[in-house]
Amino acid sequence: MNVKIYPCTLNGDVNAPASKSAAHRAFIAAALSDKPCEIVLSASSEDIEATVSCLVSLGAKIEKEGDVYRVMPIKTPKSGVFDCGESGSTLRFLLPVVAALGAGGTFTGRGRLPERPVKSLISALSGCEFSSEKLPFSINGKLRGGKFFLPGDVSSQYVTGLLFALPLVGGEIVLSSLLESKSYVNLTARVLENFGVRVIETDNGYKTKGSYCAPAHYVVEGDWSNAAFFIVASAIGNLVRVKNLSTDSAQGDSAIRKLLLGFKSSGTVIDAGDVPDLVPALSVAAAYSSSPTRIENAARLRLKESDRLHAVAHNLNALGVTVQELPDGLIIEGKGGVNGGTVSSFNDHRIVMSFAIAATKASSPVVIEGAEAVNKSYPSFFEEFKKLGGKFDVV
């Protein structure tokens, strides 16, 4: 699906959808718990449904009625096919869980997921055998407790996956390098605490205490990551107010407002190490600023649903903004706005939403190719966009 977006002013209130990051974690914790749990999820997505489907394949029973998912925990783990779709979270979170339960099975995925790194996580899962280091692969054996050695600078999702497994097998995580995107591990700890498991930070890693005990009712909080696009919309001249966000959230992307306030007329430097998912949206804000912005410590963005550094640079250049692509970041020469033109989604939901927002104040219409990629995390994005006064045609 290609969409042609016309310059306009978005105006009104929008409710942030449920946090995709928190939802993944809540469903997994509920499936490993001692009793049923009702999870209230205001909005789902392809990634969340991939996790739900894999948990069902693993032996959980999950029933949906409206916004409520009733999760009945895994009693007898099942071997099966775990289709992770394009969700890196689903793969990296559930791989240690399947290993800890000794279920075995086959993991599959599509898009760029087979190319995204998982080797270090596989290496850490002692007691298990894998048919390959890239998807699709089968896993056999049962995870042994003990010390799990992981790099901290590849993916915080490795740490989260093993944190789900630790209450089942015992042991601790030992990091061989500084942990990046630590806020995502903090979010994991917050969710696990709600399900009876305390995460304890050590000098060089993590361990857990307690066992899974589900609350009867769990409401997934609003998503700062997806809300960021509409927050940036207001920063570049729209009039959008975002609701359903917790100001004391453990989500790292709640830093979006502080980062936007930090733009300076003399030039801005943004360290993306803890907020990688905000880079596409922040890049749009940078294009609308009147001074240079340097985004650094973002090399891992090359391993997301797309190479996001290249995707952002390519699209902003296509809209008349001078962008220098660095190995680990971008230098964006802000010119106070963008021109019209044609950009690609690169099959990446965050690229679509960023450039839809950029288009609202462009000098002429912007065509986004492959805009259906939003379904990965925010299927109702264009519906909300239209409600706010956004103007576009499907072409």
Tab-separated table of C-alpha atoms in Angstrom:
chain	number	residue	atom	x	y	z
A	1	MET	CA	0.000	0.000	0.000
A	2	ASN	CA	1.333	3.410	-1.000
A	3	VAL	CA	-0.081	6.546	0.602
A	4	LYS	CA	0.136	10.142	-0.586
A	5	ILE	CA	0.076	12.531	2.352
A	6	TYR	CA	-0.858	16.171	1.899
A	7	PRO	CA	0.442	19.015	4.080
A	8	CYS	CA	-2.010	19.717	6.893
A	9	THR	CA	-2.266	20.495	10.586
A	10	LEU	CA	-3.073	17.625	12.918
A	11	ASN	CA	-5.277	18.848	15.744
A	12	GLY	CA	-6.878	16.946	18.617
A	13	ASP	CA	-6.420	14.286	21.254
A	14	VAL	CA	-5.093	10.793	20.660
A	15	ASN	CA	-4.864	7.896	23.121
A	16	ALA	CA	-1.516	6.146	23.058
A	17	PRO	CA	-1.979	2.469	22.169
A	18	ALA	CA	-0.959	-0.219	24.635
A	19	SER	CA	2.783	-0.639	24.975
A	20	LYS	CA	4.034	-3.348	22.659
A	21	SER	CA	7.119	-3.834	24.830
A	22	ALA	CA	5.117	-4.228	28.034
A	23	ALA	CA	2.552	-6.486	26.351
A	24	HIS	CA	5.164	-9.021	25.165
A	25	ARG	CA	6.507	-9.236	28.697
A	26	ALA	CA	3.115	-9.487	30.391
A	27	PHE	CA	1.872	-12.304	28.151
A	28	ILE	CA	5.020	-14.364	28.703
A	29	ALA	CA	4.985	-13.847	32.469
A	30	ALA	CA	1.287	-14.734	32.627
A	31	ALA	CA	1.841	-17.921	30.612
A	32	LEU	CA	4.542	-19.014	33.099
A	33	SER	CA	2.503	-18.189	36.186
A	34	ASP	CA	0.640	-20.235	38.738
A	35	LYS	CA	-2.907	-19.196	37.880
A	36	PRO	CA	-4.958	-17.503	35.138
A	37	CYS	CA	-4.549	-13.796	34.479
A	38	GLU	CA	-6.704	-11.339	32.552
A	39	ILE	CA	-4.595	-8.944	30.500
A	40	VAL	CA	-6.264	-5.756	29.295
A	41	LEU	CA	-4.729	-4.648	26.015
A	42	SER	CA	-6.203	-1.554	24.377
A	43	ALA	CA	-4.566	-2.299	21.019
A	44	SER	CA	-2.763	-5.287	19.551
A	45	SER	CA	-0.373	-5.631	16.614
A	46	GLU	CA	1.303	-8.250	14.453
A	47	ASP	CA	4.263	-8.495	16.836
A	48	ILE	CA	2.115	-9.025	19.914
A	49	GLU	CA	-0.026	-11.601	18.132
A	50	ALA	CA	3.153	-13.471	17.171
A	51	THR	CA	4.041	-13.797	20.851
A	52	VAL	CA	0.496	-14.872	21.738
A	53	SER	CA	0.516	-17.489	18.978
A	54	CYS	CA	3.883	-18.883	20.104
A	55	LEU	CA	2.709	-19.141	23.712
A	56	VAL	CA	-0.351	-21.083	22.556
A	57	SER	CA	1.942	-23.405	20.572
A	58	LEU	CA	3.965	-23.863	23.775
A	59	GLY	CA	0.895	-24.983	25.731
A	60	ALA	CA	-0.799	-21.868	27.094
A	61	LYS	CA	-4.488	-21.262	26.502
A	62	ILE	CA	-5.346	-17.690	25.587
A	63	GLU	CA	-8.885	-16.488	24.977
A	64	LYS	CA	-9.765	-13.004	23.749
A	65	GLU	CA	-12.948	-11.053	24.354
A	66	GLY	CA	-12.833	-7.421	23.328
A	67	ASP	CA	-9.741	-5.853	24.869
A	68	VAL	CA	-9.365	-8.614	27.459
A	69	TYR	CA	-7.106	-11.638	26.986
A	70	ARG	CA	-7.564	-14.453	29.494
A	71	VAL	CA	-4.275	-16.298	29.817
A	72	MET	CA	-4.320	-19.810	31.273
A	73	PRO	CA	-0.733	-20.824	32.105
A	74	ILE	CA	1.327	-23.571	30.541
A	75	LYS	CA	0.858	-26.801	32.480
A	76	THR	CA	2.525	-29.277	30.162
A	77	PRO	CA	4.990	-27.664	27.728
A	78	LYS	CA	4.476	-28.664	24.119
A	79	SER	CA	6.950	-29.013	21.301
A	80	GLY	CA	5.822	-27.188	18.187
A	81	VAL	CA	6.542	-24.623	15.529
A	82	PHE	CA	7.089	-21.159	16.967
A	83	ASP	CA	6.438	-18.645	14.194
A	84	CYS	CA	7.888	-15.327	15.346
A	85	GLY	CA	6.791	-13.423	12.243
A	86	GLU	CA	9.051	-10.373	12.057
A	87	SER	CA	9.241	-9.881	15.829
A	88	GLY	CA	12.714	-9.854	17.332
A	89	SER	CA	11.193	-9.596	20.802
A	90	THR	CA	9.173	-12.775	20.288
A	91	LEU	CA	12.218	-14.743	19.152
A	92	ARG	CA	14.694	-13.515	21.746
A	93	PHE	CA	12.275	-13.599	24.678
A	94	LEU	CA	10.822	-17.027	23.989
A	95	LEU	CA	13.979	-18.867	22.969
A	96	PRO	CA	15.279	-19.073	26.590
A	97	VAL	CA	11.747	-19.867	27.815
A	98	VAL	CA	11.365	-22.829	25.452
A	99	ALA	CA	14.866	-23.943	26.482
A	100	ALA	CA	14.056	-23.646	30.209
A	101	LEU	CA	10.861	-25.666	29.802
A	102	GLY	CA	12.688	-28.318	27.767
A	103	ALA	CA	9.928	-28.236	25.190
A	104	GLY	CA	12.002	-28.270	22.030
A	105	GLY	CA	10.600	-27.296	18.668
A	106	THR	CA	11.281	-25.196	15.603
A	107	PHE	CA	11.589	-21.406	15.438
A	108	THR	CA	10.703	-19.628	12.195
A	109	GLY	CA	10.440	-16.021	11.080
A	110	ARG	CA	10.344	-13.796	8.029
A	111	GLY	CA	11.402	-10.395	6.738
A	112	ARG	CA	14.746	-9.338	8.191
A	113	LEU	CA	14.302	-11.440	11.327
A	114	PRO	CA	16.473	-14.339	10.055
A	115	GLU	CA	19.279	-11.798	9.569
A	116	ARG	CA	19.033	-10.242	13.024
A	117	PRO	CA	21.653	-11.460	15.538
A	118	VAL	CA	20.851	-14.276	17.951
A	119	LYS	CA	24.155	-16.183	18.014
A	120	SER	CA	25.309	-14.912	21.429
A	121	LEU	CA	21.999	-15.894	23.007
A	122	ILE	CA	22.133	-19.383	21.512
A	123	SER	CA	25.694	-19.786	22.805
A	124	ALA	CA	24.545	-18.932	26.325
A	125	LEU	CA	21.834	-21.606	26.433
A	126	SER	CA	23.843	-24.467	27.927
A	127	GLY	CA	22.286	-27.913	27.675
A	128	CYS	CA	20.484	-27.182	24.400
A	129	GLU	CA	21.323	-28.085	20.835
A	130	PHE	CA	20.443	-26.023	17.771
A	131	SER	CA	20.286	-27.053	14.141
A	132	SER	CA	21.533	-23.652	12.988
A	133	GLU	CA	22.463	-20.186	14.245
A	134	LYS	CA	19.980	-18.510	11.905
A	135	LEU	CA	16.257	-18.974	11.396
A	136	PRO	CA	14.681	-21.351	10.777
A	137	PHE	CA	16.254	-23.660	13.363
A	138	SER	CA	15.219	-26.401	15.747
A	139	ILE	CA	16.072	-26.561	19.448
A	140	ASN	CA	16.418	-29.684	21.583
A	141	GLY	CA	17.405	-30.281	25.188
A	142	LYS	CA	16.738	-28.495	28.453
A	143	LEU	CA	18.447	-25.398	29.779
A	144	ARG	CA	20.770	-25.907	32.752
A	145	GLY	CA	20.927	-23.350	35.534
A	146	GLY	CA	24.144	-21.565	36.398
A	147	LYS	CA	25.973	-18.552	35.054
A	148	PHE	CA	24.863	-17.236	31.685
A	149	PHE	CA	27.454	-15.084	29.936
A	150	LEU	CA	26.159	-12.464	27.527
A	151	PRO	CA	27.459	-9.356	25.771
A	152	GLY	CA	25.632	-6.220	26.852
A	153	ASP	CA	26.144	-4.254	23.664
A	154	VAL	CA	24.345	-6.437	21.101
A	155	SER	CA	20.743	-6.613	22.332
A	156	SER	CA	19.092	-6.006	25.684
A	157	GLN	CA	16.491	-8.515	24.481
A	158	TYR	CA	18.995	-11.303	25.247
A	159	VAL	CA	18.989	-10.219	28.879
A	160	THR	CA	15.203	-10.007	29.027
A	161	GLY	CA	14.838	-13.485	27.528
A	162	LEU	CA	17.125	-15.000	30.133
A	163	LEU	CA	15.424	-13.073	32.931
A	164	PHE	CA	12.227	-14.915	31.994
A	165	ALA	CA	14.115	-18.222	32.224
A	166	LEU	CA	15.994	-17.640	35.503
A	167	PRO	CA	13.006	-18.262	37.845
A	168	LEU	CA	12.541	-21.615	36.110
A	169	VAL	CA	16.143	-22.897	36.155
A	170	GLY	CA	18.102	-20.736	38.626
A	171	GLY	CA	21.372	-18.932	38.122
A	172	GLU	CA	22.484	-15.479	37.105
A	173	ILE	CA	23.338	-13.399	34.051
A	174	VAL	CA	26.911	-12.152	33.718
A	175	LEU	CA	27.510	-9.349	31.220
A	176	SER	CA	30.858	-9.161	29.429
A	177	SER	CA	30.321	-5.569	28.243
A	178	LEU	CA	28.322	-2.497	29.207
A	179	LEU	CA	24.573	-2.995	28.828
A	180	GLU	CA	22.954	-0.756	26.213
A	181	SER	CA	19.223	-0.013	26.132
A	182	LYS	CA	19.156	-0.710	29.859
A	183	SER	CA	15.740	0.939	30.118
A	184	TYR	CA	14.211	-2.088	28.364
A	185	VAL	CA	15.632	-4.377	31.051
A	186	ASN	CA	14.224	-1.992	33.662
A	187	LEU	CA	10.834	-2.410	31.997
A	188	THR	CA	11.240	-6.200	32.172
A	189	ALA	CA	12.001	-5.905	35.881
A	190	ARG	CA	8.907	-3.752	36.429
A	191	VAL	CA	6.637	-6.281	34.683
A	192	LEU	CA	8.201	-9.303	36.389
A	193	GLU	CA	7.732	-7.644	39.764
A	194	ASN	CA	4.018	-7.478	39.021
A	195	PHE	CA	4.139	-11.240	38.426
A	196	GLY	CA	5.964	-12.170	41.648
A	197	VAL	CA	9.558	-12.161	40.438
A	198	ARG	CA	12.106	-9.657	41.719
A	199	VAL	CA	15.030	-8.766	39.466
A	200	ILE	CA	18.250	-8.034	41.352
A	201	GLU	CA	21.045	-6.118	39.663
A	202	THR	CA	24.530	-7.384	40.516
A	203	ASP	CA	27.929	-5.800	39.922
A	204	ASN	CA	28.077	-7.219	36.406
A	205	GLY	CA	24.648	-8.601	35.587
A	206	TYR	CA	21.346	-9.795	37.033
A	207	LYS	CA	19.699	-12.537	39.065
A	208	THR	CA	16.125	-13.118	40.162
A	209	LYS	CA	14.282	-14.057	43.325
A	210	GLY	CA	10.815	-15.560	43.640
A	211	SER	CA	8.513	-17.490	41.350
A	212	TYR	CA	5.805	-16.540	38.882
A	213	CYS	CA	2.564	-15.522	40.580
A	214	ALA	CA	0.050	-13.809	38.332
A	215	PRO	CA	-2.240	-10.984	39.387
A	216	ALA	CA	-5.884	-11.588	38.561
A	217	HIS	CA	-5.951	-8.494	36.380
A	218	TYR	CA	-3.155	-6.677	34.522
A	219	VAL	CA	-3.608	-3.534	32.417
A	220	VAL	CA	-0.913	-2.868	29.814
A	221	GLU	CA	0.179	0.762	30.012
A	222	GLY	CA	0.292	3.191	27.082
A	223	ASP	CA	3.173	3.025	24.613
A	224	TRP	CA	5.663	5.898	24.709
A	225	SER	CA	7.452	4.488	21.642
A	226	ASN	CA	4.437	4.876	19.371
A	227	ALA	CA	3.201	7.999	21.145
A	228	ALA	CA	6.540	9.595	20.226
A	229	PHE	CA	5.441	10.136	16.635
A	230	PHE	CA	2.475	12.275	17.644
A	231	ILE	CA	4.575	14.061	20.269
A	232	VAL	CA	7.054	14.963	17.513
A	233	ALA	CA	4.090	16.068	15.385
A	234	SER	CA	3.360	18.781	17.945
A	235	ALA	CA	7.029	19.730	18.098
A	236	ILE	CA	7.062	20.552	14.365
A	237	GLY	CA	3.889	22.632	14.336
A	238	ASN	CA	0.872	20.377	14.788
A	239	LEU	CA	-1.546	20.545	17.725
A	240	VAL	CA	-1.761	16.996	19.067
A	241	ARG	CA	-2.255	16.043	22.707
A	242	VAL	CA	-1.340	12.458	23.590
A	243	LYS	CA	-3.185	10.744	26.438
A	244	ASN	CA	-2.967	7.330	28.186
A	245	LEU	CA	0.709	7.712	29.085
A	246	SER	CA	2.226	7.067	32.509
A	247	THR	CA	4.671	9.743	33.633
A	248	ASP	CA	6.451	7.270	35.930
A	249	SER	CA	6.756	4.607	33.236
A	250	ALA	CA	9.856	2.412	33.092
A	251	GLN	CA	9.787	2.710	29.303
A	252	GLY	CA	12.997	4.378	28.159
A	253	ASP	CA	11.185	6.121	25.332
A	254	SER	CA	9.352	8.266	27.866
A	255	ALA	CA	12.462	10.450	27.451
A	256	ILE	CA	11.049	11.781	24.157
A	257	ARG	CA	9.745	15.043	25.609
A	258	LYS	CA	13.003	15.817	27.420
A	259	LEU	CA	14.990	15.069	24.260
A	260	LEU	CA	12.816	17.373	22.163
A	261	LEU	CA	13.239	20.161	24.707
A	262	GLY	CA	16.997	19.630	24.458
A	263	PHE	CA	17.271	20.786	20.841
A	264	LYS	CA	19.547	23.855	20.719
A	265	SER	CA	19.989	26.602	18.143
A	266	SER	CA	23.738	26.061	18.368
A	267	GLY	CA	23.413	22.384	17.440
A	268	THR	CA	22.307	19.237	19.223
A	269	VAL	CA	23.955	15.914	20.089
A	270	ILE	CA	21.714	12.943	20.931
A	271	ASP	CA	23.086	9.761	22.491
A	272	ALA	CA	20.722	7.056	21.228
A	273	GLY	CA	22.239	4.235	23.264
A	274	ASP	CA	19.245	3.923	25.565
A	275	VAL	CA	16.532	5.118	23.148
A	276	PRO	CA	17.247	3.492	19.770
A	277	ASP	CA	13.577	3.254	18.769
A	278	LEU	CA	13.217	7.036	19.030
A	279	VAL	CA	15.827	7.767	16.363
A	280	PRO	CA	13.477	7.838	13.328
A	281	ALA	CA	11.059	10.220	15.069
A	282	LEU	CA	13.855	12.387	16.493
A	283	SER	CA	15.382	12.582	13.017
A	284	VAL	CA	12.193	14.218	11.761
A	285	ALA	CA	12.389	16.774	14.568
A	286	ALA	CA	16.028	17.357	13.608
A	287	ALA	CA	15.067	18.001	9.983
A	288	TYR	CA	12.616	20.680	11.149
A	289	SER	CA	15.153	22.357	13.420
A	290	SER	CA	17.327	25.206	12.128
A	291	SER	CA	20.692	23.799	13.213
A	292	PRO	CA	22.690	20.560	12.877
A	293	THR	CA	21.837	17.484	14.931
A	294	ARG	CA	24.260	14.652	15.509
A	295	ILE	CA	22.791	11.296	16.545
A	296	GLU	CA	25.399	8.887	17.886
A	297	ASN	CA	25.768	5.507	19.610
A	298	ALA	CA	23.122	4.052	17.278
A	299	ALA	CA	24.973	1.348	15.326
A	300	ARG	CA	22.457	-1.305	16.442
A	301	LEU	CA	19.789	0.430	14.375
A	302	ARG	CA	21.342	-1.189	11.326
A	303	LEU	CA	20.038	-4.538	12.632
A	304	LYS	CA	16.382	-3.613	13.187
A	305	GLU	CA	13.424	-4.279	10.849
A	306	SER	CA	15.436	-2.231	8.377
A	307	ASP	CA	18.825	-0.596	8.500
A	308	ARG	CA	17.205	2.399	10.146
A	309	LEU	CA	20.204	4.686	9.853
A	310	HIS	CA	20.290	4.147	6.100
A	311	ALA	CA	16.497	4.331	5.780
A	312	VAL	CA	16.279	7.657	7.622
A	313	ALA	CA	19.222	9.141	5.721
A	314	HIS	CA	17.896	7.992	2.344
A	315	ASN	CA	14.388	9.321	2.944
A	316	LEU	CA	15.410	12.667	4.424
A	317	ASN	CA	17.812	13.219	1.540
A	318	ALA	CA	14.929	12.436	-0.832
A	319	LEU	CA	12.948	15.230	0.852
A	320	GLY	CA	15.709	17.789	0.453
A	321	VAL	CA	17.455	17.480	3.819
A	322	THR	CA	21.229	17.011	3.865
A	323	VAL	CA	22.083	13.975	5.971
A	324	GLN	CA	25.472	12.390	6.520
A	325	GLU	CA	25.308	8.699	7.382
A	326	LEU	CA	27.899	7.611	9.939
A	327	PRO	CA	28.793	4.040	10.972
A	328	ASP	CA	26.991	4.550	14.296
A	329	GLY	CA	24.746	7.533	13.662
A	330	LEU	CA	23.632	10.479	11.564
A	331	ILE	CA	24.429	14.151	11.099
A	332	ILE	CA	21.259	15.971	10.025
A	333	GLU	CA	21.580	19.521	8.711
A	334	GLY	CA	18.308	20.996	9.896
A	335	LYS	CA	16.724	23.335	7.365
A	336	GLY	CA	13.483	24.157	9.147
A	337	GLY	CA	11.394	21.653	7.201
A	338	VAL	CA	11.252	19.134	4.358
A	339	ASN	CA	10.234	19.151	0.714
A	340	GLY	CA	7.696	16.866	-0.873
A	341	GLY	CA	8.712	13.740	-2.710
A	342	THR	CA	8.636	9.940	-2.539
A	343	VAL	CA	10.108	7.844	0.264
A	344	SER	CA	10.244	4.132	1.046
A	345	SER	CA	8.996	2.383	4.149
A	346	PHE	CA	11.875	-0.101	3.901
A	347	ASN	CA	9.187	-2.467	5.308
A	348	ASP	CA	9.672	-0.771	8.691
A	349	HIS	CA	6.772	0.478	10.805
A	350	ARG	CA	8.778	3.225	12.511
A	351	ILE	CA	9.997	4.601	9.189
A	352	VAL	CA	6.407	4.841	7.901
A	353	MET	CA	5.128	6.685	10.965
A	354	SER	CA	8.087	9.053	11.091
A	355	PHE	CA	7.681	10.179	7.505
A	356	ALA	CA	3.907	10.417	7.760
A	357	ILE	CA	4.493	12.964	10.529
A	358	ALA	CA	7.226	14.678	8.513
A	359	ALA	CA	4.792	15.008	5.596
A	360	THR	CA	2.258	17.047	7.585
A	361	LYS	CA	4.394	20.181	7.348
A	362	ALA	CA	6.221	19.434	4.107
A	363	SER	CA	6.239	21.997	1.299
A	364	SER	CA	4.270	19.607	-0.956
A	365	PRO	CA	2.784	16.071	-0.775
A	366	VAL	CA	4.880	13.073	0.272
A	367	VAL	CA	4.293	9.549	-1.054
A	368	ILE	CA	5.241	6.682	1.280
A	369	GLU	CA	5.735	3.355	-0.473
A	370	GLY	CA	4.874	0.222	1.517
A	371	ALA	CA	2.943	2.036	4.232
A	372	GLU	CA	1.226	-1.184	5.362
A	373	ALA	CA	4.336	-1.849	7.457
A	374	VAL	CA	2.618	0.080	10.297
A	375	ASN	CA	0.612	-3.077	11.040
A	376	LYS	CA	3.663	-4.508	12.785
A	377	SER	CA	3.181	-2.279	15.824
A	378	TYR	CA	0.384	0.277	15.276
A	379	PRO	CA	-2.331	-0.968	12.879
A	380	SER	CA	-4.633	1.954	13.690
A	381	PHE	CA	-2.005	4.639	13.035
A	382	PHE	CA	-3.538	5.994	9.842
A	383	GLU	CA	-7.017	5.829	11.342
A	384	GLU	CA	-5.817	8.022	14.218
A	385	PHE	CA	-3.935	10.221	11.752
A	386	LYS	CA	-7.154	10.819	9.820
A	387	LYS	CA	-9.187	11.547	12.972
A	388	LEU	CA	-6.701	14.291	13.794
A	389	GLY	CA	-7.253	15.906	10.413
A	390	GLY	CA	-4.543	14.159	8.471
A	391	LYS	CA	-5.107	14.170	4.717
A	392	PHE	CA	-3.961	11.309	2.526
A	393	ASP	CA	-4.926	9.106	-0.409
A	394	VAL	CA	-4.104	5.473	-0.999
A	395	VAL	CA	-2.395	5.444	-4.397
